[in-house]
Every structure is written in structure tokens, then in C-alpha cells.
Coordinates of C-alpha atoms and ligand atoms in Angstrom, one line a residue:
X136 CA -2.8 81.2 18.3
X137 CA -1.7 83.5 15.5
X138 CA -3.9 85.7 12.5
X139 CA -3.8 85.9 9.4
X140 CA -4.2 88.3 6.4
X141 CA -8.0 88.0 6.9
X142 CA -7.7 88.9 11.0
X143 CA -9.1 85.2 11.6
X144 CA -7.6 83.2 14.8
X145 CA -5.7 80.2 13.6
X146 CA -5.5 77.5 16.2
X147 CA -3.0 75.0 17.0
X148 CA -4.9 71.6 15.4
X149 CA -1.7 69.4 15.8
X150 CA -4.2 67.4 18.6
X151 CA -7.5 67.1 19.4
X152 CA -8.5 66.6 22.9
X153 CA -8.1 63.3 24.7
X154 CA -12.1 62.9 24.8
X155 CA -12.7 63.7 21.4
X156 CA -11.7 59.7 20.2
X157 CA -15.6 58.7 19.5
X158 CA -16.1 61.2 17.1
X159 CA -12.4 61.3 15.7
X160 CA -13.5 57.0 15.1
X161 CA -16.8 58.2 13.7
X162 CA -14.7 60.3 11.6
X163 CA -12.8 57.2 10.0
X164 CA -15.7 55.2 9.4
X165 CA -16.9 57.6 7.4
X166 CA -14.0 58.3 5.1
X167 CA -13.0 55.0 5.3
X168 CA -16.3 53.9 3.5
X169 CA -15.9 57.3 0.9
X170 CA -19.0 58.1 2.7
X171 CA -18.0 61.7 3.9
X172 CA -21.0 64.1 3.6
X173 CA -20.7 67.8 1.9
X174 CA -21.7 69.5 4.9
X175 CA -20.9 68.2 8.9
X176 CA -22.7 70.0 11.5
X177 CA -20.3 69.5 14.4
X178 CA -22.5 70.3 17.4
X179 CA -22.3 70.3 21.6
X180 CA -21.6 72.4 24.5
X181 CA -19.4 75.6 24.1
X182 CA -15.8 75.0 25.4
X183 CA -15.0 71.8 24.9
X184 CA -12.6 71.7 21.6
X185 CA -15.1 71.6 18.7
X186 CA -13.1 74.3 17.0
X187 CA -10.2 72.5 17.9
X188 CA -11.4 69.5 16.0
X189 CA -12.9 70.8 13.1
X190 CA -9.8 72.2 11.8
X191 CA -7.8 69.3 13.1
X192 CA -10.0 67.5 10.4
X193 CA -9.8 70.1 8.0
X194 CA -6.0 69.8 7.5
X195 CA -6.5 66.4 7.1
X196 CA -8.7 66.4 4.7
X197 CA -6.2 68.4 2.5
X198 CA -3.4 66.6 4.1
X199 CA -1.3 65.3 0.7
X200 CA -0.5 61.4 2.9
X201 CA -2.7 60.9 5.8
X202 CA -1.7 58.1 7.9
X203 CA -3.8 54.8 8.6
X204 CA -5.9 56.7 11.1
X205 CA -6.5 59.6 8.7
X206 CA -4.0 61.6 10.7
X207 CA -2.8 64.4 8.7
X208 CA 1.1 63.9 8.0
X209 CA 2.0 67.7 9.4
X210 CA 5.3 67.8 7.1
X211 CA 3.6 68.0 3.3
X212 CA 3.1 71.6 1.8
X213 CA -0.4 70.6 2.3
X214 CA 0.3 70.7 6.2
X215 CA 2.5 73.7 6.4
X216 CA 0.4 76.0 4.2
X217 CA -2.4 74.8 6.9
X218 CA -0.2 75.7 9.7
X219 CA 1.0 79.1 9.0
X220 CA -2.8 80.0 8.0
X221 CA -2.2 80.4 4.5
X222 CA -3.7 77.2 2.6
X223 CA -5.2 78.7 -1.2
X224 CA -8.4 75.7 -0.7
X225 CA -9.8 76.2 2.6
X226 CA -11.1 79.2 4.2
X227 CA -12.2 80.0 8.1
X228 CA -15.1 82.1 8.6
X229 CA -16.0 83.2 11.7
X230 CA -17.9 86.6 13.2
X231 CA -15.1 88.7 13.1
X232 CA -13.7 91.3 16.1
X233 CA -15.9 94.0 15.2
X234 CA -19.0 92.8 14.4
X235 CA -21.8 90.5 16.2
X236 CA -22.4 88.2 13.2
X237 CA -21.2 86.1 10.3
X238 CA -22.2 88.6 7.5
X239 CA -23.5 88.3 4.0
X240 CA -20.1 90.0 2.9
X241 CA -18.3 86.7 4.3
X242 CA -20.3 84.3 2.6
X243 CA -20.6 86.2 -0.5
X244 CA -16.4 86.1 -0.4
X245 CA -16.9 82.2 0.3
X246 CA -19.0 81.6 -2.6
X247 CA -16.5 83.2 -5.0
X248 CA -14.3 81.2 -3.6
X249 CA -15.8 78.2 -3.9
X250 CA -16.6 78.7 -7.5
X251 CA -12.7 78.5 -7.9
X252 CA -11.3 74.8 -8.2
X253 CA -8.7 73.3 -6.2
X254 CA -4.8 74.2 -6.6
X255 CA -2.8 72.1 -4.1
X256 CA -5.3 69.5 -2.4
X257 CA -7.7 67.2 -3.3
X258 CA -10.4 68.9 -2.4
X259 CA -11.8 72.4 -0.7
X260 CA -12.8 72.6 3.1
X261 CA -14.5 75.2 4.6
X262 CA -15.1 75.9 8.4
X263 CA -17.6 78.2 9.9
X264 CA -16.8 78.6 13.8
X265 CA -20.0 79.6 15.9
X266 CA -22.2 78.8 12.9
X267 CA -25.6 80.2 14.6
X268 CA -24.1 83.9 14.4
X269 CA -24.8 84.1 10.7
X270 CA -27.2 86.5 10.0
X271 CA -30.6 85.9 8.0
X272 CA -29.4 87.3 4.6
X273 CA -25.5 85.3 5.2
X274 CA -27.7 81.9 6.1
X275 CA -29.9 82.6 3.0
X276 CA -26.7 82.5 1.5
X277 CA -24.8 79.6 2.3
X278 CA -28.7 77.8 2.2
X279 CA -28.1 77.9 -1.7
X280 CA -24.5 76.4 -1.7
X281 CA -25.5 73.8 1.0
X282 CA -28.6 72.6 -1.7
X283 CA -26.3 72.6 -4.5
X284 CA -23.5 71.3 -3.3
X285 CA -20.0 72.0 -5.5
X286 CA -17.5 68.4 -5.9
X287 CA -14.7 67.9 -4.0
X288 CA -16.0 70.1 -1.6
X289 CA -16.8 70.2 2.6
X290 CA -18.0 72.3 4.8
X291 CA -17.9 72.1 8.6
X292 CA -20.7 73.7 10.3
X293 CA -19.4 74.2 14.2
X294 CA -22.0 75.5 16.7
X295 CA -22.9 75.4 20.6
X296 CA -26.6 76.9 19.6
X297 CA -27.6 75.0 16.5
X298 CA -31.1 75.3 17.3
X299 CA -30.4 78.8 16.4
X300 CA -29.7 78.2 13.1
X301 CA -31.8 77.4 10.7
X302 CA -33.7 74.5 10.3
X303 CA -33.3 74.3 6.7
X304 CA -29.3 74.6 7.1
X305 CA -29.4 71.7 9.8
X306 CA -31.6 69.8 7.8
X307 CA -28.8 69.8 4.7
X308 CA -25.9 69.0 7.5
X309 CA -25.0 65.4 8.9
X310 CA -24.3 65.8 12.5
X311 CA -21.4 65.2 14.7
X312 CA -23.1 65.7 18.6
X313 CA -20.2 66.7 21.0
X314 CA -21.4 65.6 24.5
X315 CA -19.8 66.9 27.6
X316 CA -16.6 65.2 28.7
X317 CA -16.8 62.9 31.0
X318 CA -15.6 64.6 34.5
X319 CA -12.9 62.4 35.1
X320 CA -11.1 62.4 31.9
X321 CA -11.6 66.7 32.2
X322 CA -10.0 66.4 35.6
X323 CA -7.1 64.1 34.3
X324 CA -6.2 66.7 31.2
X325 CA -6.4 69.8 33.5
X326 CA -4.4 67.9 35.9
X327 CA -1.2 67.6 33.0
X328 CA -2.1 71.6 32.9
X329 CA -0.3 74.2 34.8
X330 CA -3.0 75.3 37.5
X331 CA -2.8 77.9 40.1
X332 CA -6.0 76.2 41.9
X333 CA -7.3 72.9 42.3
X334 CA -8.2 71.2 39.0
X335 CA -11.5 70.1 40.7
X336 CA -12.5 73.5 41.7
X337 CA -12.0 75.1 38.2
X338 CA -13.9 72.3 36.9
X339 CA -17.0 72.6 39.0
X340 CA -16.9 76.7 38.3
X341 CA -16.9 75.7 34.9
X342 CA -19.8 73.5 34.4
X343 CA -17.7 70.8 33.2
X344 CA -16.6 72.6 30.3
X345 CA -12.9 72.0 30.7
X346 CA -11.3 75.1 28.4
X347 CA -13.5 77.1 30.3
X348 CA -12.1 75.3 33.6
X349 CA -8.6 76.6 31.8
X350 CA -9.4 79.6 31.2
X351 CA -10.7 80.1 35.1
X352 CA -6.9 79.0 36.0
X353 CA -6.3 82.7 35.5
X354 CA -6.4 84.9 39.2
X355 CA -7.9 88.0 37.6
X356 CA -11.3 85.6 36.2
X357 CA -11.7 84.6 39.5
X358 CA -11.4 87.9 41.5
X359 CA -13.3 89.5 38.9
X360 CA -16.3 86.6 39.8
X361 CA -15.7 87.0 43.6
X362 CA -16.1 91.2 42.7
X363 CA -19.3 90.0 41.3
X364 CA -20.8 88.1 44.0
X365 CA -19.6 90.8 46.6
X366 CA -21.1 93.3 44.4
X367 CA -24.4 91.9 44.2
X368 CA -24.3 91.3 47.9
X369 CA -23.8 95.1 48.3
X370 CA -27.0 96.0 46.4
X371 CA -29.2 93.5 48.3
X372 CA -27.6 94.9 51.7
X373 CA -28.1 98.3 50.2
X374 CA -24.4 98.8 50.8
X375 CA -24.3 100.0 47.3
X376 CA -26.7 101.0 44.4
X377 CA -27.3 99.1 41.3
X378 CA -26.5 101.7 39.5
X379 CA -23.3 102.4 40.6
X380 CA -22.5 98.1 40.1
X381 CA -23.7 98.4 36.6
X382 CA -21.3 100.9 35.9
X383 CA -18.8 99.2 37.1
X384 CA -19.8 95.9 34.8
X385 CA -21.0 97.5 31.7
X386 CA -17.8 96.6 30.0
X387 CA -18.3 92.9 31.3
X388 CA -19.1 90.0 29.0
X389 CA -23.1 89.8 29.7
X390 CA -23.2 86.3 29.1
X391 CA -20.5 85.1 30.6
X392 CA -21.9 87.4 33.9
X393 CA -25.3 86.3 33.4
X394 CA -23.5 82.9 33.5
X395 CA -22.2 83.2 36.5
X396 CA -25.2 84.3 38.7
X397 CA -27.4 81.5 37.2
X398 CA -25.1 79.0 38.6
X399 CA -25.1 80.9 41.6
X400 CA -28.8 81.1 42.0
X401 CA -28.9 77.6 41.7
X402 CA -26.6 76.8 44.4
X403 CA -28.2 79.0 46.3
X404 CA -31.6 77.0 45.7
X405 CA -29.5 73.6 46.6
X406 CA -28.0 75.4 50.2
X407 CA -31.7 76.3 51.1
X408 CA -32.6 72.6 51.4
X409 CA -29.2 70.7 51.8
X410 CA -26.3 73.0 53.8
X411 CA -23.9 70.3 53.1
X412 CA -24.8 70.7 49.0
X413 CA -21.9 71.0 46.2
X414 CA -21.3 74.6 45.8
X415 CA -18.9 76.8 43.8
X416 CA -16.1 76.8 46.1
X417 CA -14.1 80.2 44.9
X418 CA -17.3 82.0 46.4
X419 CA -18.6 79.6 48.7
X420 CA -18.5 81.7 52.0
X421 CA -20.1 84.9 49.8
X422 CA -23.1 82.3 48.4
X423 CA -23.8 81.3 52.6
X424 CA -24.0 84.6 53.0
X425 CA -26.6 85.3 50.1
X426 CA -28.5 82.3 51.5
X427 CA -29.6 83.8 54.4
X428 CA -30.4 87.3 52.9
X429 CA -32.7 85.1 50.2
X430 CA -35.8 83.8 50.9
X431 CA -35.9 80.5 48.9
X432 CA -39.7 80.9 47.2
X433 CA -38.2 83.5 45.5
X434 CA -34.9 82.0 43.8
X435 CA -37.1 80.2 41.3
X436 CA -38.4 84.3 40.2
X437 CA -35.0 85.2 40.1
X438 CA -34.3 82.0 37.9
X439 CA -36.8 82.4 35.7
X440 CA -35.8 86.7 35.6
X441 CA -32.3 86.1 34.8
X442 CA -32.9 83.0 32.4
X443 CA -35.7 85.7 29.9
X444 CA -32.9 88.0 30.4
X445 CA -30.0 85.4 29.0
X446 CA -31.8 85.0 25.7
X447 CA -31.5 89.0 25.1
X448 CA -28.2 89.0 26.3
X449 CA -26.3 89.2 22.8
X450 CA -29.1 91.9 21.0
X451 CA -28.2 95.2 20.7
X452 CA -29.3 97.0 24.4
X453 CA -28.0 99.3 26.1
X454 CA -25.7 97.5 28.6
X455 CA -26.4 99.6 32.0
X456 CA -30.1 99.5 31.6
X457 CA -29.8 95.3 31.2
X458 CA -27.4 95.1 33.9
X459 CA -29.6 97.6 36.2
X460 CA -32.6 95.3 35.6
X461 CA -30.6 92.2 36.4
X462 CA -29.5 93.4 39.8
X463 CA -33.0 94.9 40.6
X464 CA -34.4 91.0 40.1
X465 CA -31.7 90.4 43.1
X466 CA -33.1 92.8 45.8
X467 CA -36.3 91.3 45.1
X468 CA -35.3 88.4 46.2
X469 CA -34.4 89.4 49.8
X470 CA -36.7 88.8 52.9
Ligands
LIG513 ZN1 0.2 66.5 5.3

């Protein structure tokens, strides 16, 4: 992965993923058949290549001599430009470092450009990575370009929460759903992976979601989860205060730790009523031993507290006082 002038990750799109072939096919059909929409909402679950695949596309779609299979060629100018970032007719927008959403600058900047016509392809693509984190005003925006679409022009809407968006923008968008890889095909790419842990086990920690299973291959994710579960262990023992924890995780990710104990709490509803049940297995002895401080009517509270608390996760609040309150919902949960 590299940046360019505009501080926007570039990706490597020579592939897509092995168990993106459906929609790659649903892909051809459509361009085969000069039936390619102006806007392609490319939807489904977060970590499983959709980024990936848009720009894989979008560098076809510029490519100057596709192959049969609407492959791009990877050797014209079209390809290289693409490659090193630096393609004049397409354009990557995506909530930048610094800031929580797509802004109204952004779109503003895409507009202008899109006013401009073509100079080395046959057409313009745009790609808007983690579509639902436009703002109002930026969505207002792109609304406008979306009902008036410009010629020889695409757009590739890719989002995990397009319910987010809004309805009006989805309702000017063909979709492309994304489901969830099916486990063994996951297990056999993770497998041709180098892994310090079972393939399996990354897997199950995450959800299915195999980049996230990737991602999990590094030690430090999972001794930072099994600080977690010790940590939240601590509070209910009284071994530690919450405040003290939430310092400690203020820095953290909140969804990606709010993540985390919602599996748990669901495995620790399953280990109530079947010891033998599927668990996360990087933190299995830590979740027995939350089992027997929990009593089990009061998992589905803690469910229900941390799942209200999950849609806040991404507004603007002050990070100790959300992660106080989260770990003050697990010491009710004790005996
Ligand atoms: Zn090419």
C-alpha cells in the first residue's frame, strides 16, 4: 500500500479475492451487455475485499485493452498511471486521517473534477471507500451529481453500513451485495497466508471476516484482546477500578473494543447452557472464568447495554467517560 499526492491509500488491485468470482461474473454481464449503470453501490460486511474490488474494476474500466474477461491489461499507460496512484480520470475519495467524515470540501473537489472531460481513458471512474461516512452537506452533494448523471462517467459507492447512507443516494445506486465468504474458501486463502496461529482460530475471532482474520495473525492484536478480557475480569473481581482500565484503553479503537466484548458476551451466553459450545479460543480459559462470575439472566442487559452503546461509538464523546460506562455494565452483571 502506498499514498499519493492527495494522502489517499492506494491498494494493490492486481487480484481480487478468490471468493469474489460471483460478483466479478455479475460484473461481465453487465458490461458485456453495455448495460453498466452510472453509480454501483458495492455493499456487505466490513473486511472482506470490497475496496479491493472496486478499484480492481476501476482500473479496468480505464484499462486501454481489457482482456475477454474484462481483466484490465496491467501494462498500458492506462494501467500504470493506475498503479502508481496517479491516473488524471479517476479519483479515490475516502475520509481522510484526520477527520471522521467524507467532507463537503471532497465532493466539492470531485465535482470540479468531474466537470473536466476525459484525457487518457474512455471514460471517468470515481470510488468513494466507506461511502456512509459522508456527511449531510458532502451527501447533499454528490445527491445532485448522482440525479444528473455526467457521460462516460462511474461511480462506485463502497460501504459496510449502507443503511447509513441516504436513502435517496441508494435509491440512485445499482447494488452489488457482498455476502460473507463462505468459511471454507476463508480458511483455504488464509491457509496460503503466513500465520503465526491456526487459520481456524483467527477465523472464528474474526467473525468470518477473513482480512480481519489477517489482521489477527499479528501477536500484539491478540495480547492486546487477552489484556482486555483480563482487564474486564479485574473490574468485576474488583481487582482493579474502571477507571483506571479506561485509562488504560482510551487510546483503543472503541469499535473494534466494543467488538470484541460483544462476541464475548455472546459466548458467554452459549457457555451458560452448552459447556462444550464454540468459543473464541485465544481467550477461552479467561471467558470460563467470566462464566462463573456472570449470572446468565443478566448477559442479555449487558447485550442490550453494550449494543445502544455500539451505535454511539463513532460520535464525538469523550472516550474515558464511554469506556467507564461500558465496564460499569460488566460489574453489573456479576452474581
Ligand atoms: Zn491496461
Amino acid at each position: 500500500m502506498h499514498t499519493n499526492a492527495n494522502g489517499v491509500n492506494w491498494v494493490n488491485v492486481d487480484m481480487i479475492y478468490p471468493w469474489q468470482q460471483p460478483q466479478w461474473q455479475a460484473i461481465q454481464r453487465l458490461w458485456q451487455a453495455q448495460q453498466l449503470p452510472h453509480a454501483l453501490l458495492l455493499q456487505g460486511a466490513a473486511d472482506i475485499g470490497k475496496q479491493t474490488f472496486a478499484q480492481h474494476f476501476a482500473r479496468a474500466l480505464l484499462c486501454h485493452q481489457v482482456d475477454s474477461d474484462y481483466q484490465a491489461c496491467g501494462v498500458c499507460k492506462s494501467c500504470r498511471l493506475y498503479q502508481a496512484g496517479s491516473h488524471p480520470d479517476t479519483q479515490l475519495i475516502q475520509r481522510l486521517d484526520d477527520k471522521k467524515e467524507i467532507t463537503i470540501e471532497q465532493i466539492r473537489r470531485l465535482i470540479a473534477f468531474l466537470q473536466l472531460s476525459q484525457s487518457i481513458s474512455q471514460r471517468k471512474v470515481v470510488v468513494i471507500h466507506q461511502a456512509e461516512t459522508m456527511n449531510i452537506n458532502a451527501a447533499n452533494s454528490l445527491l445532485k451529481t448522482l440525479e444528473e448523471p455526467a457521460a462516460n462517467t462511474i461511480i462506485l459507492l463502497v460501504s459496510a453500513y449502507p443503511t447509513k447512507l441516504l436513502p435517496t443516494i441508494r435509491s440512485r445506486c445499482q447494488r452489488l451485495l457482498f455476502a460473507l465468504p463462505d468459511r471454507r474458501e476463508s480458511l483455504t486463502w488464509l491457509q496460503a497466508q503466513t500465520l503465526h496461529t491456526d487459520a481456524a482460530v483467527l477465523l472464528n475471532i474474526a467473525g468470518g471476516k477473513p482480512l480481519l482474520a489477517l489482521r489477527y495473525n499479528d501477536e500484539s492484536r491478540l495480547a492486546q484482546r487477552t489484556q482486555l478480557i483480563n482487564d474486564i475480569g479485574s473490574v468485576m473481581t474488583e481487582r482493579k477500578d474502571w477507571l483506571q482500565v479506561a485509562k488504560q484503553w482510551e487510546q483503543h479503537d472503541r469499535q473494534e473494543w466494543l467488538a470484541w466484548q460483544l462476541a464475548w458476551v455472546n459466548d458467554l451466553a452459549r457457555l451458560h447452557y452448552d459447556p462444550d459450545a464454540t468459543i473464541a479460543e485465544d481467550v477461552s480459559k479467561q471467558l470460563y472464568r467470566l462464566r462463573d462470575l456472570s449470572n446468565p439472566n443478566k448477559l442479555y442487559d449487558l447485550y442490550d447495554s453494550l449494543i445502544s452503546r455500539a451505535k454511539i461509538a463513532t460520535h464525538t464523546i469523550n472516550p474515558l467517560v464511554f469506556m467507564e460506562d461500558v465496564l460499569i455494565c460488566w460489574k453489573r452483571v456479576m452474581y
